[in-house]
XYZ file of C-alpha atoms in Angstrom:
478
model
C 164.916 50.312 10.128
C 167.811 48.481 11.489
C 168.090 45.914 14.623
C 171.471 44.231 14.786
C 173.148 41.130 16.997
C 174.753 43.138 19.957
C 178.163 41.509 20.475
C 179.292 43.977 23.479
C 178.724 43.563 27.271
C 178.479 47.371 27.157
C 175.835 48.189 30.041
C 173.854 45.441 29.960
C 173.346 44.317 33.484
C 172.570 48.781 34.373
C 169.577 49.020 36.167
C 166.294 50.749 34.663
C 167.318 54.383 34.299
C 165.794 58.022 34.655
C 163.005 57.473 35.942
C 162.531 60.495 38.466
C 159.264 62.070 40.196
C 156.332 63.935 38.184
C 157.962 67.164 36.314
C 156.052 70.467 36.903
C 153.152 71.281 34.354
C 155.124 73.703 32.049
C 157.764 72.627 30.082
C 161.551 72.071 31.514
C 164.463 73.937 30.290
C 167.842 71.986 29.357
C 170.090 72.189 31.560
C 173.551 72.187 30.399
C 176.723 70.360 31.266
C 180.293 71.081 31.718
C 181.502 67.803 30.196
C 181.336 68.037 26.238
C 183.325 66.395 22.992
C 184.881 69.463 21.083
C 182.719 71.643 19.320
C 179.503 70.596 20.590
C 177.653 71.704 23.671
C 175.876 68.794 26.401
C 172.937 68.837 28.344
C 170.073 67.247 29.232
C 166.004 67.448 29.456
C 163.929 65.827 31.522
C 160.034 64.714 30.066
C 157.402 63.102 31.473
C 157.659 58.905 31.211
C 153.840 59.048 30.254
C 151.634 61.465 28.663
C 148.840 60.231 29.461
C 149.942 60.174 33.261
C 151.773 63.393 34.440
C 151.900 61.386 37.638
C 153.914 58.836 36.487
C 157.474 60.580 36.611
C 160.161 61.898 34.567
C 162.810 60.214 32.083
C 165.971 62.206 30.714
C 166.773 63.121 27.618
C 170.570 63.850 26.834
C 170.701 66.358 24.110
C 173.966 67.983 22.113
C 174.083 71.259 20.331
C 176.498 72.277 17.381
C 176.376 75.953 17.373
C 175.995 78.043 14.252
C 179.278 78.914 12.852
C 177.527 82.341 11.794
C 176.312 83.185 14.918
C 175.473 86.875 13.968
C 173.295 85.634 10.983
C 172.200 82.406 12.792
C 168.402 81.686 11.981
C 167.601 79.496 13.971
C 167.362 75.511 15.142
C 167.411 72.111 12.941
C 166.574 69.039 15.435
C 168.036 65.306 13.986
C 167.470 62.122 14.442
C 169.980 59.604 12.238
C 167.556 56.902 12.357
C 167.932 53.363 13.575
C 165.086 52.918 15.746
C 167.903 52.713 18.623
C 170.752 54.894 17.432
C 172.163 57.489 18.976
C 171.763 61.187 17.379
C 173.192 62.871 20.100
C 175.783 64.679 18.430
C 174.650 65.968 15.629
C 176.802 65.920 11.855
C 176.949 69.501 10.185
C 174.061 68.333 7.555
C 175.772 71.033 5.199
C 178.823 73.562 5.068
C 175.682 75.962 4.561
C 173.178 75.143 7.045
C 175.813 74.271 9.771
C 176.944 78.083 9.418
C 172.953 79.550 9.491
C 171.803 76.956 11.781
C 172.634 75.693 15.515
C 171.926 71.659 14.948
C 170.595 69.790 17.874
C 170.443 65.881 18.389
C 169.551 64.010 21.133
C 169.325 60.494 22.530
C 165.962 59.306 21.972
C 164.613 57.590 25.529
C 165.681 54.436 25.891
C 169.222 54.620 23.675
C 172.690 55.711 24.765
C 172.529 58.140 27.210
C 169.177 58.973 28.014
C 167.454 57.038 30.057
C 167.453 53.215 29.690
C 165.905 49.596 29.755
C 168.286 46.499 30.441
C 166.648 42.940 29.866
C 169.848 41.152 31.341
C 170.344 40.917 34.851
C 173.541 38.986 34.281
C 176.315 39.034 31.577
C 176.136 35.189 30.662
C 172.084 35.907 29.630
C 173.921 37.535 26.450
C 174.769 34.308 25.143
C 171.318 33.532 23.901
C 170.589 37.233 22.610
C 173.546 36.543 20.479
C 172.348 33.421 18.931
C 168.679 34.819 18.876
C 169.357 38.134 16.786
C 170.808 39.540 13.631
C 170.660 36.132 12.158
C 168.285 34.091 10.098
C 167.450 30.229 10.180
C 168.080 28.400 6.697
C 166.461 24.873 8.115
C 163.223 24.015 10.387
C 165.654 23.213 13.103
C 167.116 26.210 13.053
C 164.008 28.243 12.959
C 162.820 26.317 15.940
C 165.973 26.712 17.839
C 166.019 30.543 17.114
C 162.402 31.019 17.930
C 162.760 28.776 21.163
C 166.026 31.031 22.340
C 164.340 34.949 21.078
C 161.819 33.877 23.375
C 164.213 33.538 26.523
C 164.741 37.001 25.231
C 161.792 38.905 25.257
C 160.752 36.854 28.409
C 163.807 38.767 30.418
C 162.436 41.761 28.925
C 159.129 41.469 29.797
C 160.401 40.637 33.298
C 163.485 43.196 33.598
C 162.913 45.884 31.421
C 160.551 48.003 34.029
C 158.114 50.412 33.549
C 160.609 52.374 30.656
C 159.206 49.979 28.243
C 156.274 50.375 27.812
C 156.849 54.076 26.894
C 159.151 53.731 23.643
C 156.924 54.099 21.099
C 157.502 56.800 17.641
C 154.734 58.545 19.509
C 155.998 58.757 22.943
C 159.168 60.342 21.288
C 157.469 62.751 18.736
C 156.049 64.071 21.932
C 159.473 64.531 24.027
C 160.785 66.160 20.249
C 157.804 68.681 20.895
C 159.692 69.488 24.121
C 162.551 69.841 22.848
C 161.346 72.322 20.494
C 159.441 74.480 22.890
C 162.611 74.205 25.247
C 165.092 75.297 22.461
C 162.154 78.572 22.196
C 161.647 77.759 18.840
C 157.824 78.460 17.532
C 158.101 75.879 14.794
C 160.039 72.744 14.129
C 162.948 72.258 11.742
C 164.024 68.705 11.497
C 166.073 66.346 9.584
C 165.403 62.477 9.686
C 167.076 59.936 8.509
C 165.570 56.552 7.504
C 163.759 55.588 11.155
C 164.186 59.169 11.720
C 161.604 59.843 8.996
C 158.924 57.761 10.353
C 159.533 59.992 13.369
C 158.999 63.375 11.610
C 156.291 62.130 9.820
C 154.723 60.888 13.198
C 155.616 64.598 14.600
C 153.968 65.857 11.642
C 150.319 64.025 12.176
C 150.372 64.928 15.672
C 151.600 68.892 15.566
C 150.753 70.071 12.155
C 150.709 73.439 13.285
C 154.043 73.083 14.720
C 155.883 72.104 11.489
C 158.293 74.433 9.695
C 160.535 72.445 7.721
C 160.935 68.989 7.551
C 163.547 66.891 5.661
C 162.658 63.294 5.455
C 165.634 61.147 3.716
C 165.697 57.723 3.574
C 161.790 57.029 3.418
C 159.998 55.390 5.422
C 156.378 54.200 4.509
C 154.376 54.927 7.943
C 151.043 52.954 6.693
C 153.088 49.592 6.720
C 155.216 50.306 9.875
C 152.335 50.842 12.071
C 149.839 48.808 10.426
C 148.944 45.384 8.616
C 148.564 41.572 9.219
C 152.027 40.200 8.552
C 155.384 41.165 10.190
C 156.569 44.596 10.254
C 159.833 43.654 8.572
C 158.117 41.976 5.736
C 155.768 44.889 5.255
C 158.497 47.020 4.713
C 159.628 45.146 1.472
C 162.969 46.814 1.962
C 164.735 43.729 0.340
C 162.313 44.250 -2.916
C 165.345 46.839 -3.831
C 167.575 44.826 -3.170
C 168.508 43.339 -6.922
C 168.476 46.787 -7.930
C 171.052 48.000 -5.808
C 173.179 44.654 -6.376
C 172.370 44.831 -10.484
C 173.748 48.089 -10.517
C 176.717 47.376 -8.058
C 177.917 44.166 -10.589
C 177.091 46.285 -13.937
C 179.110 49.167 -11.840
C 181.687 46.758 -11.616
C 182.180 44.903 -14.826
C 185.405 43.427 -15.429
C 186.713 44.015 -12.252
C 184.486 41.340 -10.944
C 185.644 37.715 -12.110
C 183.558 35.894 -9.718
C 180.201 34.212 -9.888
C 177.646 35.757 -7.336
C 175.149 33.080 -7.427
C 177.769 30.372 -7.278
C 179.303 32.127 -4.016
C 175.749 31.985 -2.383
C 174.998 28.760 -3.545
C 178.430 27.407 -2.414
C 177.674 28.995 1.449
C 174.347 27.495 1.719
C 176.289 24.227 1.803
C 178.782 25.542 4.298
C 180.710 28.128 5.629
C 183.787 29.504 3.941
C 187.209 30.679 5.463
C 189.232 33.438 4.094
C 191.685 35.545 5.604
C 191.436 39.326 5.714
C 194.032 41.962 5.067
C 195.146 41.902 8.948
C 196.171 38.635 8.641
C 193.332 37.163 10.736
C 191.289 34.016 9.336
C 187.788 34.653 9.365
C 184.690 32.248 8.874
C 182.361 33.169 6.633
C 178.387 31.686 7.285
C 175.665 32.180 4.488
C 173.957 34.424 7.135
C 176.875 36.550 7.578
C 177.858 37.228 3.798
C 174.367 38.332 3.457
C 174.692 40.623 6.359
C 177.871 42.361 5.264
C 176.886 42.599 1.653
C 173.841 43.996 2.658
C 175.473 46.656 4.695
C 177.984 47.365 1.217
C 174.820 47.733 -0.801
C 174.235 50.303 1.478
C 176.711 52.952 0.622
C 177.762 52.576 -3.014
C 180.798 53.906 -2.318
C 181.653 51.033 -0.285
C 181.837 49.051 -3.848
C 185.570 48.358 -3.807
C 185.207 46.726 -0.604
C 181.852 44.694 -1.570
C 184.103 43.397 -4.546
C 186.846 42.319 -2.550
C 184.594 40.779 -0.381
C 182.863 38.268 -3.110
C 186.346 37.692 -4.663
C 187.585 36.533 -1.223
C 184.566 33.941 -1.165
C 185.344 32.713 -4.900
C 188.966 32.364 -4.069
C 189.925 32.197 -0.723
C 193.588 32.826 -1.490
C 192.595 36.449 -2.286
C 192.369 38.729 0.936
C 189.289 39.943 2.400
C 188.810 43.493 3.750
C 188.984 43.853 7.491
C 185.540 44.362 8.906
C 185.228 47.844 10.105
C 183.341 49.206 13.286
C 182.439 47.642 16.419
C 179.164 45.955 17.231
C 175.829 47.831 18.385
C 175.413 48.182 21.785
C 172.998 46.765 23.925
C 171.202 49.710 24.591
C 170.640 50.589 21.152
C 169.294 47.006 20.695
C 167.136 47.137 23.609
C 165.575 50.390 23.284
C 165.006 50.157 19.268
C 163.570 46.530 19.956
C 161.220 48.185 22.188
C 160.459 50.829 20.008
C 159.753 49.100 16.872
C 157.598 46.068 18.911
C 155.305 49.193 20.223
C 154.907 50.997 16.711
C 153.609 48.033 14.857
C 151.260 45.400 14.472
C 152.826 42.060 14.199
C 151.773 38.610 14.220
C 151.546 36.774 17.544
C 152.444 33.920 16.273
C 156.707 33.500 15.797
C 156.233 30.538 13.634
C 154.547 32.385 10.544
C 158.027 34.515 10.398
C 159.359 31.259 8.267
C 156.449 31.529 5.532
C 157.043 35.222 5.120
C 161.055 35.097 4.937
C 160.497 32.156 1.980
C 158.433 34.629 0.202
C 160.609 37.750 0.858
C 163.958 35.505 -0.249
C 161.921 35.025 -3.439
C 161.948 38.558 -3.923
C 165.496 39.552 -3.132
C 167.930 36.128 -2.074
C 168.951 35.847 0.934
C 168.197 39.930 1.780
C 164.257 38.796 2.042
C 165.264 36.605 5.022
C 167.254 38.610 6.391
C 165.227 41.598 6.458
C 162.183 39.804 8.035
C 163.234 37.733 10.842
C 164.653 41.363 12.329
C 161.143 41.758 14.475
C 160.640 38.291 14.889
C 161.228 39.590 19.106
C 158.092 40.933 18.328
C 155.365 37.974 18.177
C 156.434 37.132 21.636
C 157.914 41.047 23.679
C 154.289 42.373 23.994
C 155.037 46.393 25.114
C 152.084 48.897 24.329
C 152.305 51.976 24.996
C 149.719 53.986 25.750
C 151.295 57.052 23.340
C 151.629 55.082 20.301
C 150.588 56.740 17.238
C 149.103 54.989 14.434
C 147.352 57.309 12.039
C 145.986 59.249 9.919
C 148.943 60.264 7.891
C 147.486 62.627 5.818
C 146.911 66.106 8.189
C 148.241 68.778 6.166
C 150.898 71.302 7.032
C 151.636 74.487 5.955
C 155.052 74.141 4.595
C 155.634 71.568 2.294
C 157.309 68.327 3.779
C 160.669 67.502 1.848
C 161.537 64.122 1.238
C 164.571 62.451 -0.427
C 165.184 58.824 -1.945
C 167.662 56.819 -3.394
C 165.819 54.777 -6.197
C 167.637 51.290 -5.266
C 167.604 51.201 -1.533
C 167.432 48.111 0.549
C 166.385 49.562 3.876
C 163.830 51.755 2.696
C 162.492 51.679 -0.693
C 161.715 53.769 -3.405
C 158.013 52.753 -3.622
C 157.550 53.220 0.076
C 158.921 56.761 -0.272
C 156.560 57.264 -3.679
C 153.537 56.092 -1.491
C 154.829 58.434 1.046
C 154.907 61.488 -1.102
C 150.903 60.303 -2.290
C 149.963 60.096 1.383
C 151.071 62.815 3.359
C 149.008 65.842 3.294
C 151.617 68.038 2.029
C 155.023 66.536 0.714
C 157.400 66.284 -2.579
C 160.144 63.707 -3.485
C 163.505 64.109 -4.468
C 164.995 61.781 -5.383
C 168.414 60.568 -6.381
C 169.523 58.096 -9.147
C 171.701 55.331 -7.013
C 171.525 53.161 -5.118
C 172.677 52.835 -1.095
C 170.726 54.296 1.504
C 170.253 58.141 2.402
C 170.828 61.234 0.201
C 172.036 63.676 2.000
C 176.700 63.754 1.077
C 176.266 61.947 -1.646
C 174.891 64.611 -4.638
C 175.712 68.829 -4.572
C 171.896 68.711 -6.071
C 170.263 66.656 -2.969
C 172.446 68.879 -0.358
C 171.655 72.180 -2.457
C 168.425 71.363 -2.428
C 168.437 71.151 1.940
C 169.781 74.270 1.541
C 167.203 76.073 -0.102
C 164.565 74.421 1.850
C 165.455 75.273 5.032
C 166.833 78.886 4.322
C 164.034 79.811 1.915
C 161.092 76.674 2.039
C 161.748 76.162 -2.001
C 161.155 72.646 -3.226
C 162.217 71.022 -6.309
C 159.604 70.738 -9.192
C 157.853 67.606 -8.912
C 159.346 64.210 -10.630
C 163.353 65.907 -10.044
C 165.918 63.469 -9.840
C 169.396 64.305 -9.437
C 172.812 62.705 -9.865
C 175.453 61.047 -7.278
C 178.546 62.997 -7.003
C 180.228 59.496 -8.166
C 180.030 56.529 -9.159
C 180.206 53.301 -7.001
C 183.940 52.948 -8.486
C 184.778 56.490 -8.818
């Protein structure tokens, strides 16, 4: 799960999208485009907004394909999702040298992200102002909790007045249901999917719903669906994604050793009391809050090979005269915010009340400092952005598929944690674990023995014995 600050204008004054009269009862074909990045081919599906209410209209769905380098041996279709809730999958990666030659590899836009149809909240750019101060932080005082709850409720009160019908029609289970028509429209009998991290929740969703639809299923990055849909505190908390967070950043410093001089809890303690300026390899003087070191180390601690940089980072804080590297990427966009706000707020139970989110973020920073915090005030939109959809999909977890479900774990991962994806594999009605001895977040690139593994599974259905761990390619350092 991830729901970042949006920092772009992007589209956010667009009008409610898609929306189009009632499709015909069977299912529509894609229909494809002329318009495409290199090696992938564009189109787009149209589904119904509601499930329960053919009547209701149509949204689209913009889909890629990345054709089977093999085409005379092809067998068949792998659908993706790269998680988020909110990102876009449209155009798919290769997975592996091996399936990407056997296998044509679709993504697609999930409804309400990129471009597929839409929500917008804003009706004018200057409303953007207070969605910047309301998300992707954290408060560290009683003021500041009260000024952030005061301005995420400006927030979600646009939404509730803007967003339109769209909406209330985001949920996992709402989507599971337009990945069903994507199979049928692709003509394949069974699914083949990979999710990543969000994206497992939503095979794992597809697999409770269509059990007889499954063929393989590669689940990386686990997600625990029990505490995503269900339970009395916040979602985010729930998750206890921050509980692996001193793993991954004990194994990051012991990766590190001499290389690191500096004192980590000396550099947090030493931001709690105020900001700190460094400059970064372009030159550029940046100012660094508590909030935002914890942001960017978090998103280091997700890819171990991002180590070097994560170093660099906390030596910059120690000693300012040492340069900091340059941030890399731009922001999310505001659709991805919007329509993954939506979706997580109609997937799970959460507290009505926005001022318990302070309680819970004390006990999560006891857990993991700084991480717990910032993990659990990420659905604090949802106490007050009340969307339910009439699709949503809450349970049981446990219907049992003929193939076996594959999923794959890094044991120190701070978005979704090894427990979660142990309880997982104990849940679902037909699953084993791989899992892989590091820490960051999703398997797949990082180990020959997790990508062999995808391999097998989805050319042959083999699993690994139970309890097989393999080994990262390399090392946070090399």
């Amino acid at each position: 799960m991830n729901l970042r600050v949006a920092l772009a204008l992007g589209a956010a004054a667009s009008a409610v999208a898609g929306i189009a009269p009632a499709a015909a009862a069977s299912p529509a074909p894609i229909v494809w485009e002329a318009s495409c990045p290199a090696g992938y081919e564009c189109g787009h599906l149209d589904v119904p907004l509601s499930y329960q209410d053919p009547s209701a209209g149509t949204v689209r769905l913009a889909v890629g394909r990345l054709p089977a380098t093999d085409q005379a041996h092809k067998l068949g279709t792998i659908f993706y999702n790269p998680g988020g809730p909110g990102s876009s999958g449209r155009f798919a990666p290769a997975l592996t040298p091996a399936l990407h030659a056997r296998f044509d590899i679709v993504g697609f836009d999930p409804r309400g992200v990129g471009a597929s149809a839409k929500i917008s909240c804003f009706t004018d750019p200057s409303q953007l102002e207070v969605l910047q101060r309301a998300l992707g932080t954290f408060p560290l005082t009683r003021a500041a909790e009260q000024q952030q709850v005061a301005d995420t409720r400006v927030v979600t009160d646009l939404c509730e007045r803007n967003a339109g019908p769209l909406a209330n029609h985001l949920s996992t289970g709402t989507i599971a249901r337009d990945l069903d028509r994507l199979r049928a429209a692709f003509g394949e009998p069974k699914l083949r999917y990979y999710g990543k991290s969000y994206g497992t929740y939503l095979g794992e969703t597809y697999a409770n719903l269509f059990p007889g639809r499954v063929g393989a299923l590669a689940l990386d990055a686990v997600d625990d669906p029990v505490r995503w849909s269900t339970g009395a505190a916040p979602m985010s908390y729930r998750l206890h994604g921050f509980a692996d967070a001193p793993r991954a950043l004990e194994s990051f410093l012991a990766a590190c050793g001499a290389r690191c001089t500096f004192d980590y809890p000396a550099i947090l303690d030493r931001l709690e009391r105020g900001p700190i300026t460094v400059t970064d390899t372009t030159g550029r003087q940046v100012v660094v809050t508590y909030q935002g070191a914890i942001a960017r180390i978090h998103d280091y601690l997700t890819d171990a090979q991002s180590a070097p940089r994560l170093a660099a980072f906390l030596q910059a804080l120690a000693d300012p005269a040492s340069p900091a590297p340059a941030a890399q990427g731009g922001p999310p966009d505001i659709d991805s915010l919007l329509g993954g706000g939506a979706t997580l707020c109609s997937d799970a139970a959460n507290p009505r009340d926005p001022a318990v989110w302070w309680d819970y973020a004390r006990r999560a920073d006891g857990v993991g400092r700084g991480f717990g915090p910032f993990d659990v005030y990420k659905t604090l939109p949802c106490a007050t952005w009340e969307v339910k959809d009439p699709g949503r999909y809450a349970g049981p977890w446990n219907r049992p598929t003929a193939p076996i479900l594959l999923l794959a774990n890094r044991r120190g991962d701070l978005e979704t944690p090894y427990a979660g994806a142990q309880r997982t594999e104990r849940l679902l009605g037909n699953a084993r674990l791989l899992s892989l001895d590091t820490y960051g977040h999703g398997a797949r690139g990082k180990s020959a023995c997790i990508d062999e593994w995808l391999d097998r599974y989805f050319n042959t259905g083999a699993v690994p014995a139970p309890g097989t761990v393999c080994a990262p390619d390399r090392g946070p350092f090399g």
